Amino acid sequence: MHNYSSTVSVAVAGASGYAGQELLRILARHPGTKLSAAMTSSPGSAARPLPRLARVFDGQLQPLDHDRLAEADAVFLAVPEAASASLVPELQARGVKRIFDLSGAFRLRDLALRKKWYPATTSEPEGLAYGLTELAKEEIAAASVVACPGCYPTAALLALRPLADAGLLNLSHGVVIDAKSGISGAGRTPSDRTHFSEVHGSVAAYGVFAHRHVAEIEQQLGSDVTFVPHLVPLDRGILETIYVRVRPEVTAFEIEAAFNAAYEHAPFVRLTGEALPEVKHVAYTNFCDIGWKFDAASHRLVLVSCIDNLIKGAAGQAVQNFNVAFGLDEREGLS
Amino acid sequence: MHNYSSTVSVAVAGASGYAGQELLRILARHPGTKLSAAMTSSPGSAARPLPRLARVFDGQLQPLDHDRLAEADAVFLAVPEAASASLVPELQARGVKRIFDLSGAFRLRDLALRKKWYPATTSEPEGLAYGLTELAKEEIAAASVVACPGCYPTAALLALRPLADAGLLNLSHGVVIDAKSGISGAGRTPSDRTHFSEVHGSVAAYGVFAHRHVAEIEQQLGSDVTFVPHLVPLDRGILETIYVRVRPEVTAFEIEAAFNAAYEHAPFVRLTGEALPEVKHVAYTNFCDIGWKFDAASHRLVLVSCIDNLIKGAAGQAVQNFNVAFGLDEREGLS
Amino acid sequence: MHNYSSTVSVAVAGASGYAGQELLRILARHPGTKLSAAMTSSPGSAARPLPRLARVFDGQLQPLDHDRLAEADAVFLAVPEAASASLVPELQARGVKRIFDLSGAFRLRDLALRKKWYPATTSEPEGLAYGLTELAKEEIAAASVVACPGCYPTAALLALRPLADAGLLNLSHGVVIDAKSGISGAGRTPSDRTHFSEVHGSVAAYGVFAHRHVAEIEQQLGSDVTFVPHLVPLDRGILETIYVRVRPEVTAFEIEAAFNAAYEHAPFVRLTGEALPEVKHVAYTNFCDIGWKFDAASHRLVLVSCIDNLIKGAAGQAVQNFNVAFGLDEREGLS
Amino acid sequence: MHNYSSTVSVAVAGASGYAGQELLRILARHPGTKLSAAMTSSPGSAARPLPRLARVFDGQLQPLDHDRLAEADAVFLAVPEAASASLVPELQARGVKRIFDLSGAFRLRDLALRKKWYPATTSEPEGLAYGLTELAKEEIAAASVVACPGCYPTAALLALRPLADAGLLNLSHGVVIDAKSGISGAGRTPSDRTHFSEVHGSVAAYGVFAHRHVAEIEQQLGSDVTFVPHLVPLDRGILETIYVRVRPEVTAFEIEAAFNAAYEHAPFVRLTGEALPEVKHVAYTNFCDIGWKFDAASHRLVLVSCIDNLIKGAAGQAVQNFNVAFGLDEREGLS
């Protein structure tokens, strides 16, 4: 346990959604932070208690208040992307030094793609980093604004990037990412899509050729992908099955070596090798579990990557980025 | 298979809800009916196909149309209770001879209770019967309007009534009915209450001392009950655990005999005795399974009663009542 | 409705498993059959009632009895593959004219593959057909032994075969089949793999590069595939997401036309087009729902195919084959 | 955060079951303990890693070893009751000062009941306490052996005892406890009862008039109860709905006051009042949430009590007892 001479004051906007609630749960027990404010996404909401978090976070959920946000050392934004698009530059202008944005507003660098998928985003913040923690620690440490990755890209990129970066993949053959997600990923607003009776006992694909996380994965991978997300009847977690080919001469040893090299010092990536990972073992944790099966004869590689969409895919990774930014142990508040 | 010299034209209003869809599914395959119209609950809705029912019912879902309803030999109403409250007298006045109302509008006879729980109901139809099929066949056969029982009362009354009618119960000690219901019972409208992520992995009680089905059960049982419904994470089905005391001298044999006498000729009640029933075995069927455990020393009797809330608790029982009313085999369309 | 001058006597072996129970459920209500015997997979089991099927099938579950099986006009085998491997030739030799085998024993034609995946199979029956109903009606009508397809191949082939047969696919690029299956597909025997607490809240891949259904799909498709099955937390149903490329000049119109031509007269295949199908809408039915999304620019086609693994993927398709074999309406007993 | 001058060495036997794994998960992160050994329940098992707990507990799961157990400052037993029955006296004899037994072996004081429900228990340890933490802190602090309560009694007694102790209840009228439990409560051994396909979509009662937790509840309450447990399709958690009558003159204020007095300083009991608790909000926590509805006119009181069966109902409460016994903050390792 660490001895903190001083703690960092943090504020959360958007604390009423599922990811926001996880942020509160984590930050309230984080030994290096003082949670100064928990706000909704709207200035017009009434203050209210959070009975579900009683004894964990006993404060009130406040209406959105830009002034109070601006007073914090670090701000976490779990608000809709259009709100982030305007809040981030405003908070920067008012002197907030560290902003962790969980929305997609600043994830895409290509302006055309940003305009297509996040039209409300009209500025480029100074000191922006894409916060896939394990693969961007230096950028995160130096950043003023961290665009925290989407849940699907997090699982996909942590599995693909070490192999792509090591030059092992034959990306020209195409990459297929078949994702299965729990329903909390669809957010807290009730809809036909999230009605229990529609989801229970069912599986459904959605967003084929039209999900904005495709652009994010392609940007970070430097290659086109075919990505199909599915809703499966569980609350928490994502499992992605990734179909790719390696270059002809690549061996099983090289694949394993590339993963080991990438994650040797990563406390939250667990390599399971041929024992493929399962959602259950990462749910309610900040782990990303990665396993794979390789058919050397055909150069086919099947990767399986699992995360908890609300933790490693949202709140947990944001706090992990916070820890990196403030020079703390990466695991603070997350184990 | 029967040879029907003539079929009955039936119309359904409220076919877009869960119970209404089950009605369509059953009636479309019912050998004795011609489904003349499937309507929503609203005159303003646009006609639309029902892709989920493709090849089962390929007609369009029409807006509510009183004229077309009035042309049918029999009308099934799966509309909100306030709509039933006005539609039933209107359709009767226009000459519809048989109306099967799945709402609660006409279930309560006591005017004060009716006013409290179903305030839109301001008239008393001629020829009204409470349609708990197994225990009211003669009334149903003679009725013009059948108020089909609520899902919770169906399961409770089929278990309690044979024993109460045989004078075996010590009702003065109190009756506790603890009900566990699947989420389809909460209807199709999305809400916090029916959001997958709120229901999955949870169990919750609701409506304690304040559920209108209490009045319905008490009316049909002639005694007060304590009734607590719970939402459990499944789609279809209700299991009720009923705690009651028998009169001091009552034997296990008398309990079994009372059930056997009541259901000797009931094709949809299955007595499981000490092998307690489970929701799974009645889901997607019109069965009510009833089992019990008796502690003779303490006179305590625990009854367990299971139904599919959308079939035996709604659409199936309504069609069973239709069969009784039109002199058909009770099982037509339901096995 | 048909007028049956005579009914066919049918016997079922292996009626205690999940697929076997569905067979009983279907055959007991089939207007064209007389269910002469329902047996387990073992001659040593004691006769016992089937309380779950009370009022649907009230007979006893008998021990396996070759003599009684041999007396039936048609035999359904839902026994383990090794049992089928010896029972099929024996029953043929004893004069049974129609055998519907739900096991994998006779699905593979290539002897090397058969030896690898189904080593107990050492003979080749006379008059053997692979019973993918919609695409093999003539062979089924003429066959003495129908090898009913596996659940995964059924969903995959009904989606892929019309396009492959029409020459629209660029199979050289590879086919990826990502399958999500309910747990009943894993059979009735309790195991770690099927323990509720291991499955609930989880998703897991299994059998990568090592599932025998691959050989079956490849045989019927005439091309290699990459197939990864997953267990998802539902009881009934399979959804397969299939990633394939079409030949460069192929249009959306041609894809749709190929499907329409193949299934114009198929009562159990529903083409949903761009409205992708979901497991829920085929569960407890014999339907196969097929939808697709096409990206003309990249020639990428994503197919989604859903079935109920125990019905269209097992018992239902077997009865559909029975109907075809006996010249009955394909839908008898199945709607 | 505390500054620990010294840590307590703890050993766990029975770490392969669900409760045992939770113990490891908690103890591995407990700042005041050093986990010296994690063992199975059997001396013959081979040592093996615990991949699910990688990065949380990276030690091996060892075969049961009495010598190593005897070296620890504190021993947690999550072994079958017969094993506890002999291990507890042996470890005491060998000088272990603090034993936390999660089995039922020593929960019952009445010798006849103990013989009936736990026949392997033939001795009475010195310094035995029944470890319902909130209501027995002094006994636990002084005890050598803590019999940790069963999951069902924990939820029931935390709700009933404050009212009974305050003399508010009319226990002569009877107490009905209707419990709904997740499947992890049935243990890790696969069985028909825990097969996913049998549990999913179902609810079932079991153990009516024959569950050994009845004796435990009755012992601690000093009154007879009617207790019916049910399996519901979720993994973690118990919700109990308790039907009881208060003495005629008792007011809502007195009920609330009794609860407040009992739990004023209890960090893990959350009183939700009329906002009834739900399983979801206690799952994966050590909280017990208690709410109630009171009908003053009829003196009927419905209590609802929720816990996570593996944490507050097993491993968490055991560690809470450990904290009390060693004078630590009750919350250590548990928030």
PDB file of N, CA and C in Angstrom, chain C residues 6-62:
ATOM      1  N   SER C   6     -54.146 -44.104 -43.737  1.00  0.00           N
ATOM      2  CA  SER C   6     -53.375 -44.960 -42.838  1.00  0.00           C
ATOM      3  C   SER C   6     -52.249 -44.140 -42.243  1.00  0.00           C
ATOM      4  N   THR C   7     -51.804 -44.534 -41.085  1.00  0.00           N
ATOM      5  CA  THR C   7     -50.699 -43.826 -40.461  1.00  0.00           C
ATOM      6  C   THR C   7     -49.481 -44.730 -40.447  1.00  0.00           C
ATOM      7  N   VAL C   8     -48.326 -44.092 -40.319  1.00  0.00           N
ATOM      8  CA  VAL C   8     -47.049 -44.793 -40.355  1.00  0.00           C
ATOM      9  C   VAL C   8     -46.623 -45.096 -38.919  1.00  0.00           C
ATOM     10  N   SER C   9     -46.220 -46.302 -38.653  1.00  0.00           N
ATOM     11  CA  SER C   9     -45.731 -46.603 -37.307  1.00  0.00           C
ATOM     12  C   SER C   9     -44.264 -46.202 -37.223  1.00  0.00           C
ATOM     13  N   VAL C  10     -43.951 -45.410 -36.206  1.00  0.00           N
ATOM     14  CA  VAL C  10     -42.578 -44.946 -36.048  1.00  0.00           C
ATOM     15  C   VAL C  10     -42.074 -45.306 -34.662  1.00  0.00           C
ATOM     16  N   ALA C  11     -40.780 -45.558 -34.584  1.00  0.00           N
ATOM     17  CA  ALA C  11     -40.149 -45.840 -33.293  1.00  0.00           C
ATOM     18  C   ALA C  11     -38.965 -44.893 -33.127  1.00  0.00           C
ATOM     19  N   VAL C  12     -38.710 -44.516 -31.880  1.00  0.00           N
ATOM     20  CA  VAL C  12     -37.613 -43.604 -31.584  1.00  0.00           C
ATOM     21  C   VAL C  12     -36.656 -44.286 -30.616  1.00  0.00           C
ATOM     22  N   ALA C  13     -35.385 -44.308 -30.957  1.00  0.00           N
ATOM     23  CA  ALA C  13     -34.356 -44.763 -30.006  1.00  0.00           C
ATOM     24  C   ALA C  13     -33.534 -43.551 -29.601  1.00  0.00           C
ATOM     25  N   GLY C  14     -33.257 -43.450 -28.319  1.00  0.00           N
ATOM     26  CA  GLY C  14     -32.506 -42.292 -27.827  1.00  0.00           C
ATOM     27  C   GLY C  14     -33.431 -41.163 -27.417  1.00  0.00           C
ATOM     28  N   ALA C  15     -34.595 -41.517 -26.897  1.00  0.00           N
ATOM     29  CA  ALA C  15     -35.603 -40.508 -26.604  1.00  0.00           C
ATOM     30  C   ALA C  15     -35.375 -39.803 -25.271  1.00  0.00           C
ATOM     31  N   SER C  16     -34.305 -40.119 -24.588  1.00  0.00           N
ATOM     32  CA  SER C  16     -34.091 -39.458 -23.295  1.00  0.00           C
ATOM     33  C   SER C  16     -33.238 -38.191 -23.403  1.00  0.00           C
ATOM     34  N   GLY C  17     -32.532 -38.027 -24.511  1.00  0.00           N
ATOM     35  CA  GLY C  17     -31.733 -36.813 -24.675  1.00  0.00           C
ATOM     36  C   GLY C  17     -32.588 -35.637 -25.100  1.00  0.00           C
ATOM     37  N   TYR C  18     -31.947 -34.480 -25.229  1.00  0.00           N
ATOM     38  CA  TYR C  18     -32.728 -33.290 -25.586  1.00  0.00           C
ATOM     39  C   TYR C  18     -33.344 -33.408 -26.980  1.00  0.00           C
ATOM     40  N   ALA C  19     -32.562 -33.893 -27.965  1.00  0.00           N
ATOM     41  CA  ALA C  19     -33.118 -34.018 -29.314  1.00  0.00           C
ATOM     42  C   ALA C  19     -34.189 -35.105 -29.337  1.00  0.00           C
ATOM     43  N   GLY C  20     -33.938 -36.175 -28.597  1.00  0.00           N
ATOM     44  CA  GLY C  20     -34.918 -37.253 -28.552  1.00  0.00           C
ATOM     45  C   GLY C  20     -36.246 -36.813 -27.962  1.00  0.00           C
ATOM     46  N   GLN C  21     -36.182 -35.988 -26.942  1.00  0.00           N
ATOM     47  CA  GLN C  21     -37.431 -35.490 -26.335  1.00  0.00           C
ATOM     48  C   GLN C  21     -38.198 -34.604 -27.322  1.00  0.00           C
ATOM     49  N   GLU C  22     -37.466 -33.825 -28.097  1.00  0.00           N
ATOM     50  CA  GLU C  22     -38.153 -33.017 -29.112  1.00  0.00           C
ATOM     51  C   GLU C  22     -38.815 -33.914 -30.151  1.00  0.00           C
ATOM     52  N   LEU C  23     -38.136 -34.995 -30.502  1.00  0.00           N
ATOM     53  CA  LEU C  23     -38.733 -35.948 -31.440  1.00  0.00           C
ATOM     54  C   LEU C  23     -40.063 -36.471 -30.901  1.00  0.00           C
ATOM     55  N   LEU C  24     -40.055 -36.871 -29.643  1.00  0.00           N
ATOM     56  CA  LEU C  24     -41.298 -37.381 -29.044  1.00  0.00           C
ATOM     57  C   LEU C  24     -42.387 -36.313 -29.091  1.00  0.00           C
ATOM     58  N   ARG C  25     -41.997 -35.107 -28.717  1.00  0.00           N
ATOM     59  CA  ARG C  25     -42.957 -34.013 -28.667  1.00  0.00           C
ATOM     60  C   ARG C  25     -43.594 -33.789 -30.053  1.00  0.00           C
ATOM     61  N   ILE C  26     -42.766 -33.846 -31.070  1.00  0.00           N
ATOM     62  CA  ILE C  26     -43.272 -33.611 -32.423  1.00  0.00           C
ATOM     63  C   ILE C  26     -44.074 -34.815 -32.914  1.00  0.00           C
ATOM     64  N   LEU C  27     -43.508 -35.984 -32.757  1.00  0.00           N
ATOM     65  CA  LEU C  27     -44.161 -37.170 -33.326  1.00  0.00           C
ATOM     66  C   LEU C  27     -45.470 -37.497 -32.615  1.00  0.00           C
ATOM     67  N   ALA C  28     -45.523 -37.211 -31.315  1.00  0.00           N
ATOM     68  CA  ALA C  28     -46.748 -37.516 -30.566  1.00  0.00           C
ATOM     69  C   ALA C  28     -47.935 -36.723 -31.097  1.00  0.00           C
ATOM     70  N   ARG C  29     -47.663 -35.586 -31.720  1.00  0.00           N
ATOM     71  CA  ARG C  29     -48.773 -34.775 -32.235  1.00  0.00           C
ATOM     72  C   ARG C  29     -48.851 -34.804 -33.762  1.00  0.00           C
ATOM     73  N   HIS C  30     -48.003 -35.591 -34.374  1.00  0.00           N
ATOM     74  CA  HIS C  30     -47.961 -35.668 -35.831  1.00  0.00           C
ATOM     75  C   HIS C  30     -49.182 -36.455 -36.311  1.00  0.00           C
ATOM     76  N   PRO C  31     -50.011 -35.873 -37.149  1.00  0.00           N
ATOM     77  CA  PRO C  31     -51.243 -36.576 -37.535  1.00  0.00           C
ATOM     78  C   PRO C  31     -50.998 -37.795 -38.407  1.00  0.00           C
ATOM     79  N   GLY C  32     -49.826 -37.918 -38.980  1.00  0.00           N
ATOM     80  CA  GLY C  32     -49.597 -39.033 -39.897  1.00  0.00           C
ATOM     81  C   GLY C  32     -48.794 -40.177 -39.318  1.00  0.00           C
ATOM     82  N   THR C  33     -48.524 -40.128 -38.010  1.00  0.00           N
ATOM     83  CA  THR C  33     -47.705 -41.195 -37.431  1.00  0.00           C
ATOM     84  C   THR C  33     -48.380 -41.824 -36.234  1.00  0.00           C
ATOM     85  N   LYS C  34     -47.992 -43.048 -35.990  1.00  0.00           N
ATOM     86  CA  LYS C  34     -48.347 -43.727 -34.747  1.00  0.00           C
ATOM     87  C   LYS C  34     -47.027 -44.049 -34.061  1.00  0.00           C
ATOM     88  N   LEU C  35     -46.820 -43.432 -32.909  1.00  0.00           N
ATOM     89  CA  LEU C  35     -45.551 -43.602 -32.201  1.00  0.00           C
ATOM     90  C   LEU C  35     -45.589 -44.943 -31.477  1.00  0.00           C
ATOM     91  N   SER C  36     -44.922 -45.935 -32.047  1.00  0.00           N
ATOM     92  CA  SER C  36     -45.064 -47.284 -31.498  1.00  0.00           C
ATOM     93  C   SER C  36     -44.116 -47.553 -30.336  1.00  0.00           C
ATOM     94  N   ALA C  37     -42.994 -46.830 -30.264  1.00  0.00           N
ATOM     95  CA  ALA C  37     -42.064 -47.075 -29.160  1.00  0.00           C
ATOM     96  C   ALA C  37     -41.130 -45.895 -28.975  1.00  0.00           C
ATOM     97  N   ALA C  38     -40.901 -45.578 -27.708  1.00  0.00           N
ATOM     98  CA  ALA C  38     -39.917 -44.552 -27.347  1.00  0.00           C
ATOM     99  C   ALA C  38     -38.913 -45.219 -26.432  1.00  0.00           C
ATOM    100  N   MET C  39     -37.671 -45.285 -26.882  1.00  0.00           N
ATOM    101  CA  MET C  39     -36.657 -46.046 -26.146  1.00  0.00           C
ATOM    102  C   MET C  39     -35.478 -45.147 -25.774  1.00  0.00           C
ATOM    103  N   THR C  40     -34.763 -45.585 -24.749  1.00  0.00           N
ATOM    104  CA  THR C  40     -33.505 -44.925 -24.417  1.00  0.00           C
ATOM    105  C   THR C  40     -32.431 -45.401 -25.403  1.00  0.00           C
ATOM    106  N   SER C  41     -31.178 -45.099 -25.099  1.00  0.00           N
ATOM    107  CA  SER C  41     -30.063 -45.558 -25.932  1.00  0.00           C
ATOM    108  C   SER C  41     -29.459 -46.842 -25.391  1.00  0.00           C
ATOM    109  N   SER C  42     -30.054 -47.379 -24.344  1.00  0.00           N
ATOM    110  CA  SER C  42     -29.409 -48.501 -23.665  1.00  0.00           C
ATOM    111  C   SER C  42     -30.402 -49.619 -23.388  1.00  0.00           C
ATOM    112  N   PRO C  43     -30.027 -50.861 -23.686  1.00  0.00           N
ATOM    113  CA  PRO C  43     -30.952 -51.980 -23.419  1.00  0.00           C
ATOM    114  C   PRO C  43     -31.124 -52.245 -21.931  1.00  0.00           C
ATOM    115  N   GLY C  44     -30.216 -51.717 -21.091  1.00  0.00           N
ATOM    116  CA  GLY C  44     -30.277 -52.035 -19.675  1.00  0.00           C
ATOM    117  C   GLY C  44     -31.090 -51.078 -18.829  1.00  0.00           C
ATOM    118  N   SER C  45     -31.618 -50.019 -19.411  1.00  0.00           N
ATOM    119  CA  SER C  45     -32.348 -49.038 -18.594  1.00  0.00           C
ATOM    120  C   SER C  45     -33.720 -49.577 -18.224  1.00  0.00           C
ATOM    121  N   ALA C  46     -34.247 -49.129 -17.106  1.00  0.00           N
ATOM    122  CA  ALA C  46     -35.588 -49.545 -16.686  1.00  0.00           C
ATOM    123  C   ALA C  46     -36.634 -48.658 -17.362  1.00  0.00           C
ATOM    124  N   ALA C  47     -37.786 -49.240 -17.648  1.00  0.00           N
ATOM    125  CA  ALA C  47     -38.869 -48.446 -18.215  1.00  0.00           C
ATOM    126  C   ALA C  47     -39.276 -47.371 -17.212  1.00  0.00           C
ATOM    127  N   ARG C  48     -39.566 -46.184 -17.710  1.00  0.00           N
ATOM    128  CA  ARG C  48     -39.984 -45.120 -16.791  1.00  0.00           C
ATOM    129  C   ARG C  48     -40.859 -44.112 -17.520  1.00  0.00           C
ATOM    130  N   PRO C  49     -41.735 -43.462 -16.771  1.00  0.00           N
ATOM    131  CA  PRO C  49     -42.610 -42.464 -17.397  1.00  0.00           C
ATOM    132  C   PRO C  49     -41.805 -41.199 -17.712  1.00  0.00           C
ATOM    133  N   LEU C  50     -42.369 -40.305 -18.477  1.00  0.00           N
ATOM    134  CA  LEU C  50     -41.739 -39.043 -18.840  1.00  0.00           C
ATOM    135  C   LEU C  50     -42.617 -37.900 -18.351  1.00  0.00           C
ATOM    136  N   PRO C  51     -42.501 -37.566 -17.062  1.00  0.00           N
ATOM    137  CA  PRO C  51     -43.454 -36.592 -16.511  1.00  0.00           C
ATOM    138  C   PRO C  51     -43.441 -35.252 -17.238  1.00  0.00           C
ATOM    139  N   ARG C  52     -42.290 -34.878 -17.797  1.00  0.00           N
ATOM    140  CA  ARG C  52     -42.255 -33.595 -18.499  1.00  0.00           C
ATOM    141  C   ARG C  52     -43.145 -33.585 -19.729  1.00  0.00           C
ATOM    142  N   LEU C  53     -43.384 -34.772 -20.274  1.00  0.00           N
ATOM    143  CA  LEU C  53     -44.193 -34.857 -21.490  1.00  0.00           C
ATOM    144  C   LEU C  53     -45.618 -35.311 -21.193  1.00  0.00           C
ATOM    145  N   ALA C  54     -45.997 -35.320 -19.910  1.00  0.00           N
ATOM    146  CA  ALA C  54     -47.348 -35.739 -19.554  1.00  0.00           C
ATOM    147  C   ALA C  54     -48.376 -34.980 -20.382  1.00  0.00           C
ATOM    148  N   ARG C  55     -49.382 -35.678 -20.829  1.00  0.00           N
ATOM    149  CA  ARG C  55     -50.469 -35.150 -21.665  1.00  0.00           C
ATOM    150  C   ARG C  55     -50.028 -34.911 -23.110  1.00  0.00           C
ATOM    151  N   VAL C  56     -48.712 -34.948 -23.360  1.00  0.00           N
ATOM    152  CA  VAL C  56     -48.227 -34.827 -24.737  1.00  0.00           C
ATOM    153  C   VAL C  56     -47.884 -36.232 -25.219  1.00  0.00           C
ATOM    154  N   PHE C  57     -47.049 -36.902 -24.444  1.00  0.00           N
ATOM    155  CA  PHE C  57     -46.748 -38.311 -24.697  1.00  0.00           C
ATOM    156  C   PHE C  57     -46.805 -39.010 -23.355  1.00  0.00           C
ATOM    157  N   ASP C  58     -47.810 -39.845 -23.169  1.00  0.00           N
ATOM    158  CA  ASP C  58     -48.008 -40.456 -21.852  1.00  0.00           C
ATOM    159  C   ASP C  58     -47.458 -41.874 -21.760  1.00  0.00           C
ATOM    160  N   GLY C  59     -46.743 -42.292 -22.820  1.00  0.00           N
ATOM    161  CA  GLY C  59     -46.152 -43.630 -22.780  1.00  0.00           C
ATOM    162  C   GLY C  59     -44.932 -43.678 -21.882  1.00  0.00           C
ATOM    163  N   GLN C  60     -44.411 -44.885 -21.753  1.00  0.00           N
ATOM    164  CA  GLN C  60     -43.195 -45.093 -20.970  1.00  0.00           C
ATOM    165  C   GLN C  60     -41.977 -44.960 -21.879  1.00  0.00           C
ATOM    166  N   LEU C  61     -40.886 -44.563 -21.275  1.00  0.00           N
ATOM    167  CA  LEU C  61     -39.607 -44.614 -21.956  1.00  0.00           C
ATOM    168  C   LEU C  61     -39.052 -46.016 -21.726  1.00  0.00           C
ATOM    169  N   GLN C  62     -38.880 -46.765 -22.812  1.00  0.00           N
ATOM    170  CA  GLN C  62     -38.484 -48.180 -22.709  1.00  0.00           C
ATOM    171  C   GLN C  62     -36.982 -48.346 -22.886  1.00  0.00           C
TER     172      GLN C  62
END
